[in-house]
Amino acid sequence: MRSLFVAGALLALAAATGPVIAQPSGEAERPMEQANAARGRYLYFQTGCYACHGTIGHGAFLAGPKLTPPLMAFEPFSAQLREPVGRMPRYGAETMSDEDVADIYAFLKAIPPQPTPDSIDMLKDPS
Amino acid sequence: MTGGRRNFLKTMSAGGLAAVAASGKARAAASGGGTSKVASSVPPIPAAALETAPLEPSESVQTAPSDAALSASARAQPLYGSDYMADCLQHLGLTVIPQVPGSTFTGLHESIVNRGMLREKPLDLLTVTHEEIGVAFAHGYAKVAGDATATIVHSTVGLQHASMALYNAWCDRAPVVCLTGSLTDPESRKNWVDWMHAVSDGPALTRDFTKFDETPRSLPHFTESLVRGYQMAMTPPQGPVVLAIDLNLQERRIAKDEALPSLRKPRISAPQGDSGGVAEAAKMLAQAENPVLIADRTARTAEGFGALIELAETLQAPVIDMGGRLNFPWLHPLNQSFNRGAVLREADVILAMEVQDLSNAVRPAPNARLISLSSYDYYLKSNYQSFQAMPKVDLAIAGDAEATLPALLAALRAAIPRRSRSAIADRGARWAEDRKGQMARARREAALGWSIKPITTGRVWAEVHDQVKDMDWAIVGGCHFEGKWPQQLWDARQHHQYIGDSGGYGLGYLPGAAVGAAYAHRSEGRLPIVFGGDGDLLMAPGALFTAAYHTIPLLYLVHNNGGYHQEIMKVQEQANARARGIARTHVGNVLPGADYAKLGASMGVASQRVVEPGDLRAAIARALEVVASGEPALIDIVSQGR
Ligand SMILES: Cc1ncc(C[n+]2csc(CCOP(=O)(O)OP(=O)(O)O)c2C)c(N)n1
Ligand SMILES: [Mg+2]
């Protein structure tokens, strides 16, 4: 997957989606518990997760469901990427390594809590 | 106001939000506008076109005959075939006429501006920049006005441009009367271009997706064809019609003793489902444990909207609104449109009313008995497959749902046994409770990513809602790619507050249709709002010109997600299925760098660009001020893909 990456392509994609996602360094093999959220963020954009699930995994109507909060356990998360149920495209090992999956998961896990409607005047329950 | 607006616009530019062109009113005032006493929009000749300073009106110069001289009874002036045609349009109420001019209808064009626009109840000829916009305008207009209007297109090339928009109107069951010029007689073709644009059977191009077409051979035949066309367009299932109007016929002098058109505008009474079928449907619904109502293009009018509420409340049955029109109040406790799977899994009897994609709509309920009540069964054509997959229907009632609802209601009231009443009430209470949970969930989800960039569609709609909720708003676009938040959280209680989408999913619909719908809302003093795709806007950006030039108030929010996001997702899916990675799938799908605020400003629309979520509130407030003053305003919102 990395070999397919074209710098110009990412730039164009970033222009389409907003902020440029800088490619983090430090991609050496490492155990899963050391998953790299910054790299996961990069991958989340580069492999197109954002397109259906939104830039922070908040989900979108007619696109992809919300990923977080709450974030599902790692096993079903990984399984859904490898052998997806529903309309989601398959992310096989050819295009996404186990390490990539773990990093994307770490990115989603690191997303800060989002506001609740009660904290936003215009979203408060009017009744 | 003009001076104030200019200051306001300057402030926006100074704030770096956007360059904004002088507003329509400002331009009109600057070039001597407002001097015309004609009610319909006759904008002044722009100074630039004359290469001179703005013209000052002069009492002493008489450039046009008086209205009296042009009146139908004054036969001192010679009249022409196209005067006759213009009168027919007026008699039928086809008065709002968007068009791109063309030499095959110069006769009618001249008659409209010099006769039709000067009469009582004048015609209004509008300038559009693409025939697709003209048809989409008429399409959007009809859905709000509840009546058809006409658009005129040049022979051959004009109709070719118009064709996709006619397909949208066909799929959306919307009435549009499209006139196209024609040069039937080879003797009247003056040069090679005339030959290029001449066609033996012009309407053949669109015959697969129009309800009726004709090439009238005489003026009485024109009258007859126009009335027939109108009647066909307006009778459910409604749809577009095309009339080719020969230039010779337009130019023909009318003899002094020749009769002027005399026609009646028929009131259209829609076909009702057969009484036996209605009685059977009522029985099935009355005996059902979990009846479900599915609506799509069910309510054409406020009466239809009210009738569906009555039906749902009588049965205390959940309603799934597929959104072809506003069929049912969005916040009604029985509105279960966002709970479709759960509702249908319990269903034992389903009544589907004018539902386009019925087999898909009822997929979660394969064992429920299905009643379809639809005018679609009356009229379809074979080639284009807009009729969708064949659903498994138990009782198919061919009839217009809206027209049939009163009879169905009466039959249902008689069929519901007294002993069922408490079970029916319980059913309603259960769905009402569920609806509260759905609303709470929608609010929670709208809060997600509240402060992120690109801005979420949930935030955009919430910010707009906060400022317009007490106004007489109406949404004039589909919202499908914009999260459908209004359908979940806005209190729409009137039929005109939403008009569905294009029908045929032909891009380029939205700008024209939104402006046409806004035109129809203008006389009611409503606030039309649209939030739609950047790709859709770039297909037909000239609609903004029409909105500005003809002073049509509209709040146009651009869902700027940097491209054809739908297709980004699709190509990505394809690439993933082939295990080739997605790194290149944006190629051919993105539209980076386009600045829709500049685009709007270049057409005379007060425009702003918003990148920061925190800037939305002020930008919306400024835009609403512009719209309240009677002009269009645009906000280019850099937004999430979905
Ligand atoms: C005339 C036409 N051409 C192509 C398409 C295919 N198409 C469907 S959605 C889409 C992208 C629309 O872009 P935009 O309006 O910006 O909406 P987005 O998906 O980005 O939200 C395209 C090109 C179409 N529906 N109609
Ligand atoms: Mg887009």
PDB file of C-alpha atoms in Angstrom, chain A residues 76-120:
ATOM      1  CA  PRO A  76     -14.622  -7.241  15.530  1.00  0.00           C
ATOM      2  CA  PHE A  77     -13.109  -4.005  14.236  1.00  0.00           C
ATOM      3  CA  SER A  78     -10.337  -5.882  12.513  1.00  0.00           C
ATOM      4  CA  ALA A  79     -12.726  -8.572  11.285  1.00  0.00           C
ATOM      5  CA  GLN A  80     -14.956  -5.962   9.682  1.00  0.00           C
ATOM      6  CA  LEU A  81     -12.010  -4.593   7.737  1.00  0.00           C
ATOM      7  CA  ARG A  82     -10.825  -8.020   6.632  1.00  0.00           C
ATOM      8  CA  GLU A  83     -14.202  -9.618   5.853  1.00  0.00           C
ATOM      9  CA  PRO A  84     -16.729  -6.846   5.921  1.00  0.00           C
ATOM     10  CA  VAL A  85     -20.413  -7.339   6.617  1.00  0.00           C
ATOM     11  CA  GLY A  86     -22.661  -4.995   4.651  1.00  0.00           C
ATOM     12  CA  ARG A  87     -21.556  -2.606   1.931  1.00  0.00           C
ATOM     13  CA  MET A  88     -18.178  -1.715   3.319  1.00  0.00           C
ATOM     14  CA  PRO A  89     -15.270  -2.362   0.968  1.00  0.00           C
ATOM     15  CA  ARG A  90     -12.835  -5.052   1.989  1.00  0.00           C
ATOM     16  CA  TYR A  91      -9.434  -4.045   3.317  1.00  0.00           C
ATOM     17  CA  GLY A  92      -7.293  -7.162   2.870  1.00  0.00           C
ATOM     18  CA  ALA A  93      -3.762  -7.719   4.011  1.00  0.00           C
ATOM     19  CA  GLU A  94      -2.582  -6.805   0.496  1.00  0.00           C
ATOM     20  CA  THR A  95      -3.513  -3.198   1.051  1.00  0.00           C
ATOM     21  CA  MET A  96      -3.558  -2.887   4.835  1.00  0.00           C
ATOM     22  CA  SER A  97      -1.146  -4.637   7.188  1.00  0.00           C
ATOM     23  CA  ASP A  98      -2.100  -5.819  10.688  1.00  0.00           C
ATOM     24  CA  GLU A  99       0.028  -3.004  11.945  1.00  0.00           C
ATOM     25  CA  ASP A 100      -1.961  -0.515   9.895  1.00  0.00           C
ATOM     26  CA  VAL A 101      -5.204  -1.855  11.337  1.00  0.00           C
ATOM     27  CA  ALA A 102      -3.866  -1.512  14.859  1.00  0.00           C
ATOM     28  CA  ASP A 103      -2.720   2.031  14.211  1.00  0.00           C
ATOM     29  CA  ILE A 104      -6.056   3.100  12.773  1.00  0.00           C
ATOM     30  CA  TYR A 105      -7.734   1.581  15.794  1.00  0.00           C
ATOM     31  CA  ALA A 106      -5.380   3.507  18.044  1.00  0.00           C
ATOM     32  CA  PHE A 107      -6.230   6.728  16.217  1.00  0.00           C
ATOM     33  CA  LEU A 108      -9.944   6.156  16.723  1.00  0.00           C
ATOM     34  CA  LYS A 109      -9.368   5.322  20.361  1.00  0.00           C
ATOM     35  CA  ALA A 110      -7.492   8.562  20.857  1.00  0.00           C
ATOM     36  CA  ILE A 111     -10.273  10.760  19.520  1.00  0.00           C
ATOM     37  CA  PRO A 112     -11.249  13.047  22.366  1.00  0.00           C
ATOM     38  CA  PRO A 113     -14.765  12.828  23.778  1.00  0.00           C
ATOM     39  CA  GLN A 114     -17.228  14.830  21.754  1.00  0.00           C
ATOM     40  CA  PRO A 115     -19.704  17.317  23.179  1.00  0.00           C
ATOM     41  CA  THR A 116     -23.116  16.087  24.226  1.00  0.00           C
ATOM     42  CA  PRO A 117     -26.196  17.832  22.880  1.00  0.00           C
ATOM     43  CA  ASP A 118     -26.960  19.187  26.323  1.00  0.00           C
ATOM     44  CA  SER A 119     -23.778  21.212  26.187  1.00  0.00           C
ATOM     45  CA  ILE A 120     -24.841  22.888  22.925  1.00  0.00           C
TER      46      ILE A 120
END
